[in-house]
Amino acid sequence: MFGYRVPAPDEAMLISGGRRGLGGAPFRVVTGHGKFVLPVLRKVRFLTLSMCEAEVTETCVTRQGIALNVRAVIAFKVGNDTESIINAGQRFLSDQDQMSVLTGRIFAGHLRAIIGSMTVEEIVTERQKLAAEVLDTSKTEMAKIGLIVDSLQIQSIDDGDTGYIDAMSAPHKAAIQRQAQIAQAQANQTAAEAEQDAARKQAEYARQTAVVKAEYSAEVDRAQAHAAQAGPLAQAHAQQEVLAAQTELALRQAKLRQQQLVAEVVKPAEAEAERVRILAAAEAERMKIQAEAAASHDRVALDRMLIDQLPQIVKEAAGGLSGANVNVLNGADGLGEIAAGLVAQGLTILDSVRQNLNGQSGQNSPNSGRRPEQGNGRLELQGPRSREQGTGEES
């Protein structure tokens, strides 16, 4: 629309002419919205509110007297408040590039001052502390010209040809190199162990694969062998069963034959032996009874015969005295004694003959275990002589 002006988001619109601005400023500040501006009576200018950059390269001397080349970068902008915009507009509106030049010079001075109070070791090791101190000392001056600093970065610190920083960093470099070598050695060892582990795992996998293949091949071979032996094994089992059945049948037949032999041969033989034994015992008993009866009959006959022969024996004994010279000393008593002696001698001879005959009959019996004694078959009789010594008389 004609006469309506709107500033950009990163700009401040400064309207001069007419009423004065805040605090007696020669212009009014408009940000964030538009405004009607009379073309002839009012004049409009724009001030950037965007981020600006200033680079500082300065040679600074430390507290130790060592010159350092310091390079820093400052990021700054115009403040968003109206006062900062007025201060910056009054100073830089006609030449806004001067903001970077002036900011660099301001920071270069503060940087020389701060570094002059520090050692090289502090500057190198505490860069953040250096930047914070520079910002704190320059904050007031920057606010006066309407600028605020967002950041200060120390880009580089160089001591030129003195070699102080290199000498200072030598132990650290050696330690770092040593740590780097150790780290490299550990990395190499780790890599070697990883490689060995990978090789071991690969070998283990190959071994397991070979084992599985061998087991599979062996299983296939066993299956093939089992299949090939199935027919002969089945035939062998069948033959074995047939042989077992035949063996069992043969054992049963042998047992049956044994029972038949016992029934046909052993039992009849035992029965026949028992019959023969019984018959032999009966025959022996019969013969014993007959022998005992015969012996008893013979004794009776012998006794009768001896009794019948006793007178003849006495007679024969008395006949032996017919030619004997007998002296009788005591008369009739002496003759009686002689007769009694003859009779007694005959009885003795009879008893002896009887005993000899009994012994012979007992030895001939079936139950006698003694061998019969043989006599001389003769009976000698000696007539007794009786001679008495007396008065010398003979009768």
XYZ file of C-alpha atoms in Angstrom:
395
model
C 0.000 0.000 0.000
C 1.291 3.447 -0.736
C 3.174 4.909 2.268
C 2.958 1.679 4.403
C 6.408 0.268 5.230
C 7.275 -3.032 6.922
C 10.794 -3.990 8.170
C 12.247 -7.502 7.654
C 12.406 -9.902 10.584
C 16.131 -9.242 11.065
C 15.868 -5.459 10.562
C 14.843 -2.438 12.553
C 13.011 0.368 10.722
C 14.184 3.828 11.713
C 11.764 6.686 10.883
C 13.144 10.168 11.099
C 11.164 13.437 10.873
C 8.160 14.420 12.891
C 8.154 13.432 16.494
C 11.340 12.385 18.216
C 11.897 8.912 19.392
C 12.365 7.385 22.848
C 14.667 9.371 25.074
C 14.955 12.230 22.679
C 16.325 10.076 19.851
C 16.250 11.719 16.418
C 14.196 8.797 14.998
C 11.568 6.325 15.981
C 12.301 2.596 16.039
C 9.822 0.088 14.538
C 10.463 -3.734 14.656
C 8.198 -6.595 13.951
C 5.328 -4.674 12.338
C 4.615 -2.095 9.615
C 3.774 1.560 9.792
C 2.413 4.358 7.530
C 5.129 6.737 6.537
C 4.423 10.046 4.751
C 6.616 10.027 1.672
C 7.869 13.574 1.789
C 7.591 14.438 5.447
C 9.212 11.276 6.772
C 12.407 9.401 5.917
C 12.855 5.657 6.489
C 16.167 3.781 7.002
C 16.805 0.113 7.971
C 19.386 -1.233 10.475
C 20.351 -4.927 10.315
C 19.755 -7.038 13.380
C 21.346 -10.169 11.930
C 24.462 -11.958 13.206
C 27.784 -10.390 12.249
C 31.334 -11.762 12.443
C 34.650 -10.131 13.255
C 38.055 -11.819 13.008
C 41.011 -10.811 15.151
C 44.644 -11.743 14.418
C 46.936 -10.191 16.986
C 50.471 -10.660 18.312
C 50.316 -10.718 22.089
C 53.115 -10.926 24.656
C 52.584 -13.195 27.684
C 53.614 -12.580 31.249
C 56.750 -14.597 30.496
C 57.669 -12.237 27.631
C 56.944 -14.778 24.917
C 55.197 -13.391 21.840
C 52.165 -15.369 20.690
C 50.201 -14.998 17.507
C 46.558 -15.321 18.515
C 43.675 -15.680 16.111
C 40.101 -15.301 17.399
C 36.613 -15.025 15.892
C 33.812 -12.905 17.475
C 30.128 -13.434 16.729
C 28.060 -10.322 17.582
C 24.871 -8.435 16.626
C 22.852 -5.340 17.433
C 20.818 -5.748 20.584
C 17.072 -6.361 20.221
C 16.065 -3.691 22.710
C 15.242 -0.140 21.511
C 18.144 1.450 23.389
C 20.701 -0.839 21.695
C 19.110 -0.177 18.295
C 19.249 3.595 18.883
C 22.917 3.426 19.996
C 23.915 1.267 17.026
C 21.815 3.346 14.594
C 23.412 6.577 15.639
C 26.922 5.047 15.145
C 26.691 2.611 12.246
C 23.510 3.445 10.248
C 25.395 5.221 7.451
C 28.191 2.557 7.328
C 27.104 -0.679 8.934
C 30.285 -2.521 7.903
C 32.161 -0.503 10.474
C 30.562 -2.634 13.203
C 32.887 -5.550 12.389
C 35.979 -3.346 12.180
C 35.281 -1.618 15.457
C 34.384 -4.837 17.228
C 37.673 -6.426 16.077
C 39.704 -3.551 17.348
C 37.933 -3.550 20.707
C 38.529 -7.271 21.201
C 42.141 -7.044 20.010
C 42.906 -4.586 22.772
C 41.215 -6.645 25.480
C 42.885 -9.804 24.146
C 46.368 -8.233 24.450
C 45.583 -7.099 27.957
C 44.311 -10.474 29.155
C 47.135 -12.506 27.520
C 49.719 -10.145 29.056
C 48.540 -11.271 32.498
C 48.743 -15.037 31.761
C 51.495 -17.600 31.078
C 51.832 -19.667 27.953
C 50.765 -22.802 29.826
C 47.593 -21.104 31.085
C 46.781 -19.709 27.665
C 47.280 -23.053 25.974
C 45.513 -25.173 28.577
C 42.779 -22.704 29.599
C 41.475 -21.193 26.392
C 37.914 -21.085 27.656
C 39.032 -19.038 30.654
C 40.819 -16.593 28.298
C 37.680 -16.171 26.166
C 35.447 -15.642 29.224
C 37.731 -12.924 30.624
C 37.870 -11.131 27.266
C 34.069 -11.196 26.997
C 33.617 -9.874 30.527
C 36.009 -6.935 30.000
C 34.513 -5.972 26.598
C 30.857 -6.342 27.530
C 30.481 -2.767 28.821
C 32.124 -1.157 25.812
C 30.094 -3.244 23.377
C 26.858 -2.281 25.157
C 27.650 1.387 24.729
C 27.691 1.048 20.957
C 24.523 -1.102 20.975
C 26.229 -4.451 20.250
C 26.093 -7.752 22.128
C 28.595 -10.631 21.713
C 27.174 -14.125 21.346
C 30.522 -15.977 21.360
C 34.290 -15.613 21.275
C 36.376 -18.490 19.912
C 40.205 -18.664 20.115
C 41.051 -20.233 16.775
C 44.826 -20.614 17.117
C 47.825 -19.762 19.312
C 51.266 -19.800 17.719
C 54.642 -18.855 19.219
C 56.358 -18.468 15.854
C 59.981 -19.651 15.776
C 60.588 -19.756 19.527
C 59.479 -23.386 19.814
C 58.244 -22.859 23.368
C 54.866 -24.473 22.775
C 56.513 -27.415 20.996
C 58.962 -27.875 23.858
C 56.138 -27.627 26.342
C 54.141 -30.153 24.454
C 57.069 -32.539 23.911
C 56.426 -34.630 27.088
C 52.784 -34.689 26.293
C 53.579 -35.628 22.726
C 55.872 -38.408 23.959
C 53.212 -39.611 26.373
C 50.623 -39.366 23.665
C 52.898 -41.164 21.242
C 53.573 -43.806 23.874
C 49.881 -44.127 24.559
C 49.295 -44.197 20.843
C 51.890 -46.967 20.447
C 50.375 -48.851 23.354
C 46.954 -48.347 21.914
C 48.237 -49.453 18.518
C 49.896 -52.507 20.074
C 46.717 -53.298 21.972
C 44.757 -52.764 18.802
C 47.173 -55.059 16.940
C 46.933 -57.630 19.717
C 43.176 -57.341 19.740
C 43.160 -57.679 15.970
C 45.499 -60.706 16.179
C 43.364 -62.291 18.901
C 40.259 -61.560 16.872
C 41.942 -63.062 13.833
C 43.049 -66.098 15.846
C 39.587 -66.428 17.318
C 38.087 -66.162 13.865
C 40.558 -68.757 12.563
C 39.838 -71.001 15.553
C 36.120 -70.652 15.038
C 36.565 -71.313 11.354
C 38.673 -74.401 12.120
C 36.123 -75.517 14.714
C 33.342 -75.012 12.219
C 35.342 -76.942 9.609
C 35.982 -79.721 12.134
C 32.330 -79.881 13.128
C 31.382 -79.891 9.476
C 33.832 -82.713 8.806
C 32.538 -84.631 11.838
C 28.946 -84.162 10.737
C 29.846 -85.263 7.216
C 31.740 -88.281 8.566
C 28.845 -89.199 10.862
C 26.411 -88.779 8.013
C 28.619 -90.881 5.721
C 29.035 -93.524 8.447
C 25.293 -93.558 9.032
C 24.697 -93.945 5.307
C 27.270 -96.757 5.174
C 25.672 -98.463 8.165
C 22.249 -98.145 6.593
C 23.553 -99.558 3.324
C 25.378 -102.363 5.136
C 22.284 -103.089 7.212
C 20.173 -103.124 4.079
C 22.700 -105.391 2.359
C 22.812 -107.735 5.366
C 19.090 -107.711 5.978
C 18.452 -110.649 3.618
C 21.298 -112.890 4.873
C 20.557 -111.957 8.475
C 16.912 -112.824 8.031
C 17.886 -116.132 6.404
C 20.427 -116.826 9.155
C 17.823 -116.042 11.830
C 15.370 -118.336 10.096
C 17.978 -121.125 9.908
C 18.880 -120.518 13.530
C 15.241 -120.817 14.524
C 14.949 -124.014 12.446
C 18.098 -125.436 14.102
C 16.773 -124.471 17.512
C 13.475 -126.166 16.743
C 15.302 -129.260 15.436
C 17.540 -129.318 18.500
C 14.564 -129.071 20.803
C 12.822 -131.838 18.844
C 15.966 -134.013 19.059
C 16.179 -133.419 22.811
C 12.544 -134.357 23.209
C 13.076 -137.473 21.066
C 16.171 -138.414 23.095
C 14.257 -137.911 26.319
C 11.377 -139.974 24.974
C 13.812 -142.677 23.806
C 15.437 -142.677 27.248
C 12.038 -143.103 28.847
C 11.295 -145.907 26.386
C 14.617 -147.634 27.189
C 13.898 -147.327 30.877
C 10.445 -148.778 30.338
C 11.573 -151.487 27.896
C 15.024 -152.520 29.212
C 15.906 -151.131 32.622
C 12.626 -151.778 34.359
C 12.303 -155.349 33.015
C 15.969 -156.004 33.876
C 15.477 -154.663 37.386
C 12.302 -156.759 37.723
C 14.143 -159.873 36.452
C 17.078 -159.224 38.815
C 14.672 -158.816 41.703
C 12.927 -162.050 40.715
C 16.240 -163.916 40.466
C 17.359 -162.513 43.827
C 14.098 -163.566 45.447
C 14.322 -167.034 43.880
C 17.982 -167.403 44.961
C 17.119 -166.344 48.497
C 14.229 -168.791 48.549
C 16.416 -171.564 47.186
C 19.134 -170.778 49.732
C 16.600 -170.813 52.530
C 15.221 -174.106 51.231
C 18.682 -175.657 51.059
C 19.488 -174.395 54.554
C 16.315 -175.942 55.903
C 17.080 -179.208 54.088
C 20.682 -179.178 55.355
C 19.540 -178.545 58.908
C 16.975 -181.355 58.574
C 19.592 -183.752 57.103
C 22.092 -182.850 59.822
C 19.511 -183.451 62.507
C 18.614 -186.797 60.962
C 22.290 -187.794 60.743
C 22.918 -186.962 64.392
C 19.992 -189.111 65.477
C 21.177 -191.988 63.300
C 24.774 -191.602 64.561
C 23.753 -191.586 68.179
C 21.702 -194.698 67.648
C 24.597 -196.344 65.849
C 27.055 -195.462 68.604
C 24.738 -196.667 71.245
C 24.334 -199.929 69.415
C 28.115 -200.279 69.039
C 28.992 -199.364 72.602
C 28.883 -202.965 73.934
C 31.069 -204.111 71.122
C 33.550 -201.292 71.789
C 33.729 -202.203 75.463
C 34.068 -205.809 74.523
C 36.947 -205.056 72.218
C 38.583 -202.962 74.907
C 38.172 -205.778 77.383
C 39.545 -208.236 74.853
C 42.740 -206.279 74.855
C 43.241 -207.204 78.501
C 43.134 -210.943 77.881
C 46.850 -211.266 77.386
C 47.781 -208.549 79.818
C 49.591 -209.159 83.062
C 47.359 -207.564 85.633
C 48.109 -207.584 89.279
C 45.122 -206.996 91.524
C 46.205 -205.873 94.912
C 42.975 -205.083 96.595
C 40.799 -208.030 95.626
C 37.208 -207.469 94.542
C 37.509 -203.687 94.792
C 40.433 -203.739 92.427
C 38.502 -205.683 89.838
C 35.565 -203.307 90.082
C 37.842 -200.357 89.472
C 39.310 -202.040 86.417
C 35.854 -202.731 84.960
C 34.700 -199.191 85.656
C 37.819 -197.881 83.932
C 37.080 -199.891 80.841
C 33.500 -198.684 80.675
C 34.647 -195.050 81.151
C 37.204 -195.401 78.396
C 34.574 -196.755 76.033
C 32.262 -193.846 76.790
C 35.105 -191.426 76.154
C 35.823 -193.003 72.796
C 32.124 -192.886 71.936
C 31.886 -189.206 72.795
C 34.991 -188.433 70.713
C 33.598 -190.260 67.715
C 30.307 -188.421 68.092
C 31.990 -185.023 68.187
C 34.032 -185.847 65.076
C 30.936 -186.856 63.207
C 29.032 -183.740 64.298
C 31.899 -181.543 63.114
C 31.933 -183.205 59.727
C 28.169 -182.831 59.292
C 28.272 -179.130 60.365
C 31.021 -178.363 57.880
C 29.068 -179.971 55.091
C 25.928 -177.856 55.809
C 25.182 -174.758 53.534
C 25.411 -172.212 56.407
C 28.785 -173.411 57.750
C 31.822 -171.339 56.838
C 34.360 -173.682 58.413
C 36.475 -176.186 56.501
C 35.885 -179.752 57.822
C 38.812 -181.319 59.728
C 39.913 -184.719 58.545
C 40.697 -187.335 61.148
C 43.058 -190.266 60.780
C 40.071 -192.649 60.453
C 41.563 -194.912 63.106
C 40.572 -195.672 66.634
C 43.398 -196.961 68.765
C 42.549 -198.645 71.955
C 45.162 -199.498 74.504
C 44.206 -201.793 77.182
C 45.008 -200.421 80.581
C 47.543 -201.892 82.762
C 47.131 -201.828 86.409
C 50.066 -202.787 88.475
C 49.997 -202.295 92.126
C 52.868 -202.712 94.381
C 51.933 -204.383 97.489
C 52.951 -207.435 99.440
C 54.075 -209.247 96.214
C 51.072 -211.456 95.884
C 49.587 -212.118 92.466
C 46.128 -213.321 91.610
